[in-house]
Amino acid sequence: MPRQRKPHGMKVLHGTDRPDRDKAEPEFPVIECEIDPPDWLCGPDAVNEWRRIVALLLPTRVLTDGDVTALGHLCNLHHACVTLYRAKLQPHAATLTQLRLYLAEFGMTPASRSKANPVGGGQKKNPFTDLNAAPAKRKAGAKR
């Protein structure tokens, strides 16, 4: 089975965006401020996870209006797993796998983060910094 296409935003994050492969995709508005959790979340653990993840995703500008439902399902799965753990029971492997896949969709696992390249926010390295440091090292070595 072929791999699913990545959304344009994920291609930009991963650094694999190419103009010759652009296809029209729906553009959803980016969520830029704190949003209230949906009323259909299962419990307090789901609501707390919602608030935690939204706070992490807002600065990255990855969260859009189209992601709200998937994020809610992620939070409900988290609540289900936490509830089982508190009852000293182990969640089914399928539930844990589904939770991991949802987390990966939002870039919340180490493997998914390592695949994403940051966009814009970092400082560019000055290529001449090393050239300026080299003569100082040579002079220091010559004085010996």
Coordinates of N, CA, C and O in Angstrom, one line a residue:
M1 N 0.8 -1.2 0.0 CA 0.0 0.0 0.0 C 0.9 1.2 0.0 O 1.9 1.3 0.8
P2 N 0.6 2.2 -0.9 CA 1.5 3.4 -0.9 C 1.3 4.3 0.3 O 0.3 4.2 1.0
R3 N 2.3 5.1 0.6 CA 2.3 6.0 1.7 C 1.3 7.1 1.4 O 1.2 7.5 0.3
Q4 N 0.7 7.7 2.5 CA -0.2 8.8 2.3 C 0.6 10.1 2.0 O 1.7 10.2 2.5
R5 N 0.0 11.0 1.3 CA 0.6 12.3 1.1 C 0.7 13.1 2.3 O -0.3 13.1 3.1
K6 N 1.8 13.8 2.5 CA 1.9 14.7 3.7 C 1.2 16.0 3.3 O 1.2 16.5 2.2
P7 N 0.6 16.6 4.3 CA 0.0 18.0 4.1 C 1.2 18.9 3.8 O 2.3 18.7 4.2
H8 N 0.8 20.0 3.2 CA 1.9 21.0 2.8 C 2.6 21.5 4.0 O 3.9 21.7 3.9
G9 N 2.0 21.8 5.1 CA 2.6 22.3 6.3 C 3.7 21.4 6.8 O 4.8 21.8 7.2
M10 N 3.4 20.1 6.7 CA 4.4 19.1 7.2 C 5.6 19.0 6.2 O 6.7 18.8 6.6
K11 N 5.3 19.2 4.9 CA 6.4 19.2 4.0 C 7.3 20.3 4.2 O 8.6 20.2 4.2
V12 N 6.8 21.5 4.6 CA 7.6 22.6 4.9 C 8.4 22.4 6.1 O 9.6 22.6 6.2
L13 N 7.8 21.8 7.2 CA 8.5 21.5 8.4 C 9.6 20.5 8.2 O 10.7 20.6 8.8
H14 N 9.4 19.5 7.4 CA 10.4 18.4 7.1 C 11.4 18.9 6.1 O 12.4 18.2 5.9
G15 N 11.2 20.0 5.4 CA 12.1 20.5 4.4 C 12.1 19.7 3.1 O 13.0 19.7 2.3
T16 N 10.9 19.1 2.8 CA 10.8 18.3 1.6 C 9.8 19.0 0.6 O 9.4 18.4 -0.4
D17 N 9.5 20.3 0.9 CA 8.5 21.0 0.0 C 9.2 21.3 -1.3 O 10.3 21.8 -1.4
R18 N 8.6 20.9 -2.4 CA 9.1 21.2 -3.8 C 8.0 21.8 -4.6 O 6.9 21.3 -4.7
P19 N 8.2 23.0 -5.3 CA 7.2 23.6 -6.1 C 6.7 22.8 -7.2 O 5.5 22.9 -7.6
D20 N 7.5 21.9 -7.8 CA 7.1 21.1 -8.9 C 6.1 20.0 -8.5 O 5.4 19.4 -9.3
R21 N 6.0 19.7 -7.2 CA 5.1 18.7 -6.7 C 3.9 19.3 -6.0 O 3.1 18.6 -5.3
D22 N 3.7 20.6 -6.0 CA 2.6 21.2 -5.3 C 1.3 20.8 -5.9 O 1.1 20.9 -7.1
K23 N 0.4 20.5 -5.1 CA -1.0 20.2 -5.5 C -1.9 21.0 -4.6 O -1.6 21.3 -3.5
A24 N -3.1 21.3 -5.1 CA -4.0 22.1 -4.4 C -4.4 21.4 -3.1 O -4.8 20.2 -3.2
E25 N -4.3 22.0 -2.0 CA -4.8 21.4 -0.7 C -5.7 22.4 0.0 O -5.5 23.6 -0.2
P26 N -6.6 21.9 0.8 CA -7.4 22.9 1.5 C -6.6 23.6 2.5 O -5.7 23.1 3.2
E27 N -6.8 24.9 2.7 CA -6.1 25.8 3.6 C -7.0 26.0 4.8 O -8.1 26.6 4.6
F28 N -6.6 25.6 6.0 CA -7.4 25.8 7.2 C -6.7 27.0 7.9 O -5.5 27.1 8.0
P29 N -7.5 27.8 8.6 CA -6.9 28.9 9.4 C -6.1 28.3 10.6 O -6.5 27.4 11.2
V30 N -4.9 28.9 10.8 CA -4.1 28.5 11.9 C -4.6 29.1 13.2 O -5.1 30.2 13.2
I31 N -4.6 28.2 14.2 CA -5.1 28.7 15.5 C -4.0 29.4 16.2 O -2.9 28.8 16.3
E32 N -4.2 30.6 16.6 CA -3.1 31.5 17.1 C -3.3 31.8 18.6 O -2.4 32.4 19.2
C33 N -4.5 31.4 19.2 CA -4.7 31.7 20.6 C -5.3 30.5 21.3 O -5.7 29.6 20.6
E34 N -5.2 30.5 22.6 CA -5.8 29.4 23.4 C -7.2 29.1 23.0 O -8.0 30.1 22.9
I35 N -7.6 27.9 22.8 CA -8.9 27.5 22.4 C -9.5 26.6 23.5 O -8.8 25.9 24.1
D36 N -10.8 26.7 23.7 CA -11.4 25.9 24.7 C -11.5 24.4 24.2 O -11.8 24.2 23.1
P37 N -11.4 23.5 25.2 CA -11.6 22.1 24.8 C -13.0 21.8 24.4 O -14.0 22.5 24.9
P38 N -13.2 20.8 23.5 CA -14.6 20.5 23.1 C -15.4 19.9 24.3 O -14.8 19.3 25.2
D39 N -16.7 20.1 24.3 CA -17.5 19.6 25.4 C -17.6 18.1 25.4 O -18.1 17.5 26.4
W40 N -17.2 17.4 24.3 CA -17.4 15.9 24.3 C -16.1 15.2 24.8 O -16.1 14.0 24.7
L41 N -15.2 15.9 25.4 CA -14.0 15.2 25.9 C -14.5 14.4 27.1 O -15.4 14.8 27.9
C42 N -13.9 13.2 27.3 CA -14.4 12.2 28.3 C -14.2 12.5 29.8 O -14.9 12.1 30.6
G43 N -13.2 13.3 30.1 CA -13.0 13.5 31.5 C -11.9 14.5 31.8 O -11.3 15.1 30.9
P44 N -11.5 14.7 33.1 CA -10.6 15.8 33.4 C -9.2 15.5 32.9 O -8.4 16.4 32.5
D45 N -8.8 14.2 32.7 CA -7.5 13.9 32.2 C -7.4 14.3 30.7 O -6.4 14.8 30.2
A46 N -8.5 14.2 30.0 CA -8.6 14.6 28.6 C -8.5 16.1 28.4 O -7.8 16.6 27.6
V47 N -9.2 16.8 29.3 CA -9.2 18.2 29.3 C -7.8 18.8 29.6 O -7.3 19.7 29.0
N48 N -7.2 18.2 30.6 CA -5.8 18.6 31.0 C -4.8 18.4 29.9 O -4.0 19.2 29.6
E49 N -5.0 17.2 29.2 CA -4.1 16.9 28.1 C -4.3 17.8 26.9 O -3.4 18.3 26.2
W50 N -5.6 18.2 26.7 CA -5.9 19.2 25.6 C -5.2 20.5 25.9 O -4.5 21.0 25.0
R51 N -5.3 21.0 27.1 CA -4.6 22.3 27.4 C -3.1 22.2 27.3 O -2.5 23.1 26.9
R52 N -2.6 21.1 27.7 CA -1.1 20.9 27.7 C -0.6 20.9 26.2 O 0.3 21.6 25.8
I53 N -1.3 20.1 25.4 CA -0.9 20.0 24.0 C -1.1 21.2 23.2 O -0.3 21.7 22.4
V54 N -2.2 21.9 23.4 CA -2.5 23.2 22.7 C -1.4 24.2 23.1 O -0.9 24.9 22.2
A55 N -1.0 24.2 24.4 CA 0.0 25.2 24.8 C 1.3 24.9 24.1 O 2.1 25.8 23.8
L56 N 1.6 23.6 23.8 CA 2.8 23.2 23.1 C 2.8 23.5 21.6 O 3.8 23.9 21.0
L57 N 1.6 23.3 21.0 CA 1.5 23.5 19.6 C 1.3 24.9 19.1 O 1.6 25.2 18.0
L58 N 0.7 25.8 20.0 CA 0.5 27.1 19.5 C 1.7 27.9 19.0 O 1.7 28.5 17.9
P59 N 2.8 27.8 19.7 CA 4.0 28.5 19.2 C 4.5 28.0 17.8 O 5.2 28.7 17.1
T60 N 4.3 26.7 17.5 CA 4.8 26.1 16.3 C 3.9 26.5 15.1 O 4.3 26.3 13.9
R61 N 2.7 27.0 15.3 CA 1.8 27.4 14.2 C 1.4 26.2 13.4 O 1.2 26.3 12.2
V62 N 1.3 25.0 13.9 CA 1.0 23.8 13.2 C -0.5 23.5 13.4 O -1.2 22.9 12.5
L63 N -1.1 23.9 14.5 CA -2.5 23.6 14.9 C -3.4 24.4 14.1 O -3.3 25.7 14.1
T64 N -4.4 23.8 13.3 CA -5.4 24.5 12.5 C -6.8 24.1 13.0 O -6.9 23.2 13.8
D65 N -7.8 24.8 12.5 CA -9.1 24.5 12.8 C -9.5 23.1 12.4 O -10.3 22.5 13.0
G66 N -8.9 22.6 11.4 CA -9.2 21.2 10.9 C -8.6 20.1 11.8 O -8.9 19.0 11.7
D67 N -7.7 20.5 12.7 CA -7.1 19.5 13.6 C -7.8 19.3 14.9 O -7.4 18.5 15.7
V68 N -8.8 20.1 15.2 CA -9.5 20.1 16.5 C -10.1 18.8 16.8 O -9.9 18.3 18.0
T69 N -10.7 18.2 15.9 CA -11.3 16.9 16.2 C -10.3 15.8 16.4 O -10.4 15.0 17.4
A70 N -9.2 15.7 15.6 CA -8.2 14.7 15.8 C -7.5 15.0 17.2 O -7.2 14.0 17.9
L71 N -7.3 16.2 17.6 CA -6.7 16.5 18.8 C -7.6 16.0 20.0 O -7.2 15.5 21.0
G72 N -8.9 16.2 19.8 CA -9.9 15.7 20.8 C -9.8 14.2 21.0 O -9.9 13.7 22.1
H73 N -9.7 13.5 19.9 CA -9.6 12.1 19.9 C -8.3 11.6 20.6 O -8.3 10.7 21.4
L74 N -7.3 12.3 20.3 CA -6.0 12.1 21.0 C -6.1 12.2 22.5 O -5.7 11.3 23.3
C75 N -6.8 13.3 22.9 CA -7.0 13.5 24.4 C -7.9 12.5 25.0 O -7.6 12.1 26.1
N76 N -8.9 12.0 24.3 CA -9.8 11.0 24.8 C -9.0 9.7 24.9 O -9.2 8.9 25.9
L77 N -8.2 9.4 24.0 CA -7.4 8.1 24.1 C -6.4 8.2 25.3 O -6.2 7.2 26.0
H78 N -5.8 9.4 25.5 CA -4.9 9.6 26.6 C -5.7 9.3 27.9 O -5.2 8.7 28.8
H79 N -6.9 9.9 28.0 CA -7.7 9.7 29.2 C -8.1 8.2 29.4 O -8.0 7.8 30.6
A80 N -8.4 7.5 28.3 CA -8.7 6.1 28.5 C -7.5 5.3 29.0 O -7.6 4.4 29.9
C81 N -6.3 5.6 28.5 CA -5.1 4.9 29.0 C -4.8 5.2 30.4 O -4.5 4.4 31.2
V82 N -4.9 6.5 30.8 CA -4.6 6.9 32.1 C -5.6 6.3 33.1 O -5.2 5.8 34.2
T83 N -6.8 6.2 32.7 CA -7.9 5.6 33.6 C -7.5 4.1 33.8 O -7.6 3.6 35.0
L84 N -7.1 3.4 32.8 CA -6.7 2.0 32.9 C -5.5 1.9 33.8 O -5.4 1.0 34.7
Y85 N -4.5 2.7 33.6 CA -3.3 2.6 34.5 C -3.6 2.9 35.9 O -3.1 2.2 36.8
R86 N -4.5 3.8 36.2 CA -4.9 4.1 37.6 C -5.6 2.9 38.2 O -5.6 2.8 39.4
A87 N -6.3 2.2 37.4 CA -7.0 1.0 37.9 C -6.1 -0.2 37.9 O -6.6 -1.4 38.1
K88 N -4.8 0.0 37.7 CA -3.8 -1.1 37.7 C -4.0 -2.1 36.6 O -3.7 -3.3 36.8
L89 N -4.6 -1.6 35.5 CA -4.8 -2.4 34.3 C -3.9 -1.9 33.2 O -3.5 -0.7 33.2
Q90 N -3.6 -2.8 32.3 CA -2.8 -2.4 31.1 C -3.7 -2.2 29.9 O -4.5 -3.0 29.6
P91 N -3.5 -1.0 29.2 CA -4.3 -0.8 28.0 C -4.0 -1.8 26.9 O -2.8 -2.3 26.9
H92 N -4.9 -2.1 26.0 CA -4.6 -3.0 24.9 C -3.5 -2.4 24.0 O -3.4 -1.2 23.9
A93 N -2.8 -3.3 23.4 CA -1.7 -2.8 22.5 C -2.3 -1.9 21.4 O -1.6 -1.0 20.9
A94 N -3.5 -2.3 20.9 CA -4.1 -1.5 19.8 C -4.4 -0.1 20.3 O -4.2 0.9 19.5
T95 N -4.8 0.1 21.5 CA -5.1 1.4 22.0 C -3.8 2.2 22.2 O -3.7 3.4 21.8
L96 N -2.7 1.6 22.7 CA -1.4 2.3 22.8 C -0.9 2.7 21.4 O -0.3 3.7 21.3
T97 N -1.0 1.8 20.5 CA -0.6 2.0 19.1 C -1.3 3.2 18.5 O -0.7 4.1 17.9
Q98 N -2.6 3.2 18.7 CA -3.4 4.3 18.2 C -3.0 5.7 18.8 O -2.9 6.7 18.2
L99 N -2.8 5.6 20.1 CA -2.3 6.8 20.9 C -1.0 7.3 20.3 O -0.8 8.5 20.1
R100 N -0.1 6.4 20.1 CA 1.2 6.7 19.5 C 1.1 7.3 18.2 O 1.8 8.3 17.8
L101 N 0.2 6.8 17.3 CA 0.1 7.3 16.0 C -0.5 8.7 16.0 O -0.2 9.6 15.2
Y102 N -1.5 8.9 16.9 CA -2.1 10.3 17.0 C -1.0 11.3 17.5 O -0.9 12.4 17.0
L103 N -0.2 10.8 18.5 CA 0.9 11.7 18.9 C 1.9 12.0 17.8 O 2.3 13.2 17.7
A104 N 2.2 11.0 17.0 CA 3.1 11.3 15.9 C 2.5 12.2 14.8 O 3.2 13.0 14.3
E105 N 1.2 12.2 14.7 CA 0.6 13.1 13.7 C 0.8 14.6 14.1 O 0.9 15.4 13.3
F106 N 0.8 14.8 15.4 CA 1.0 16.2 15.9 C 2.5 16.5 16.2 O 2.8 17.5 16.8
G107 N 3.4 15.6 15.9 CA 4.8 15.8 16.1 C 5.2 15.7 17.6 O 6.1 16.4 18.0
M108 N 4.5 14.8 18.3 CA 4.8 14.8 19.8 C 5.6 13.5 20.2 O 5.6 13.2 21.4
T109 N 6.2 12.9 19.2 CA 7.1 11.7 19.6 C 8.5 12.1 19.2 O 8.7 12.9 18.3
P110 N 9.5 11.5 19.8 CA 10.9 11.8 19.4 C 11.2 11.5 18.0 O 11.8 12.3 17.3
A111 N 10.6 10.4 17.4 CA 10.9 10.1 16.0 C 10.2 11.1 15.1 O 10.8 11.5 14.1
S112 N 9.0 11.5 15.4 CA 8.4 12.5 14.5 C 9.0 13.9 14.6 O 9.1 14.6 13.6
R113 N 9.5 14.3 15.8 CA 10.2 15.5 15.9 C 11.6 15.5 15.2 O 12.0 16.5 14.6
S114 N 12.2 14.4 15.2 CA 13.5 14.3 14.5 C 13.4 14.4 13.0 O 14.3 14.8 12.3
K115 N 12.2 14.1 12.5 CA 11.9 14.2 11.0 C 11.6 15.7 10.6 O 11.7 16.0 9.4
A116 N 11.1 16.5 11.5 CA 10.7 17.8 11.2 C 11.9 18.8 11.4 O 12.6 18.8 12.3
N117 N 12.0 19.7 10.4 CA 13.0 20.7 10.4 C 12.3 22.0 10.8 O 11.3 22.3 10.3
P118 N 12.9 22.8 11.7 CA 12.3 24.0 12.1 C 12.2 25.0 11.0 O 13.1 25.0 10.1
V119 N 11.1 25.8 10.9 CA 10.9 26.7 9.9 C 11.1 28.1 10.4 O 10.4 28.5 11.3
G120 N 12.1 28.8 9.9 CA 12.3 30.2 10.2 C 12.8 30.6 11.5 O 13.8 31.3 11.6
G121 N 12.3 30.2 12.6 CA 12.5 30.7 13.9 C 14.0 30.8 14.4 O 14.3 31.7 15.2
G122 N 14.9 30.0 13.9 CA 16.2 30.1 14.4 C 17.1 31.1 13.7 O 16.8 31.7 12.7
Q123 N 18.2 31.4 14.4 CA 19.2 32.4 13.8 C 20.0 31.7 12.8 O 20.5 30.6 13.0
K124 N 20.3 32.4 11.7 CA 21.2 31.8 10.7 C 22.6 32.0 11.1 O 22.9 33.0 11.7
K125 N 23.4 31.0 10.9 CA 24.8 31.1 11.3 C 25.5 32.0 10.3 O 25.4 31.8 9.1
N126 N 26.4 32.8 10.8 CA 27.2 33.7 10.0 C 28.3 32.9 9.4 O 29.2 32.4 10.2
P127 N 28.5 32.7 8.1 CA 29.5 31.9 7.6 C 30.9 32.5 7.8 O 31.9 31.8 7.7
F128 N 31.0 33.8 8.1 CA 32.3 34.5 8.2 C 32.8 34.4 9.7 O 33.9 34.8 9.9
T129 N 32.0 33.9 10.6 CA 32.4 33.8 12.0 C 33.7 32.9 12.1 O 34.6 33.3 12.8
D130 N 33.7 31.8 11.4 CA 34.9 30.9 11.5 C 36.1 31.6 10.9 O 37.2 31.4 11.4
L131 N 35.9 32.4 9.8 CA 37.1 33.1 9.2 C 37.7 34.1 10.2 O 38.9 34.3 10.2
N132 N 36.9 34.8 10.9 CA 37.4 35.8 11.9 C 38.1 35.1 13.0 O 39.1 35.7 13.5
A133 N 37.7 34.0 13.4 CA 38.3 33.3 14.6 C 39.6 32.6 14.1 O 40.5 32.5 15.0
A134 N 39.8 32.2 12.9 CA 41.0 31.6 12.4 C 42.2 32.4 12.6 O 43.2 31.9 13.1
P135 N 42.3 33.7 12.2 CA 43.5 34.5 12.4 C 43.9 34.6 13.8 O 45.1 34.6 14.2
A136 N 42.9 34.8 14.7 CA 43.2 34.9 16.1 C 43.9 33.6 16.6 O 44.9 33.7 17.4
K137 N 43.5 32.5 16.2 CA 44.1 31.2 16.6 C 45.5 31.1 16.1 O 46.4 30.7 16.7
R138 N 45.7 31.6 14.8 CA 47.1 31.5 14.2 C 48.0 32.4 14.9 O 49.1 32.1 15.2
K139 N 47.5 33.6 15.3 CA 48.4 34.6 16.0 C 48.8 34.0 17.4 O 49.9 34.2 17.8
A140 N 47.8 33.4 18.1 CA 48.1 32.9 19.4 C 49.1 31.8 19.3 O 50.0 31.6 20.1
G141 N 49.0 31.0 18.2 CA 49.9 29.9 18.1 C 51.3 30.4 17.7 O 52.4 29.8 18.0
A142 N 51.4 31.5 17.0 CA 52.7 32.0 16.6 C 53.5 32.6 17.7 O 54.7 32.7 17.7
K143 N 52.8 33.1 18.7 CA 53.5 33.8 19.9 C 54.2 32.8 20.8 O 55.0 33.1 21.6
R144 N 53.8 31.5 20.7 CA 54.4 30.5 21.6 C 55.8 30.3 21.3 O 56.6 30.3 20.6

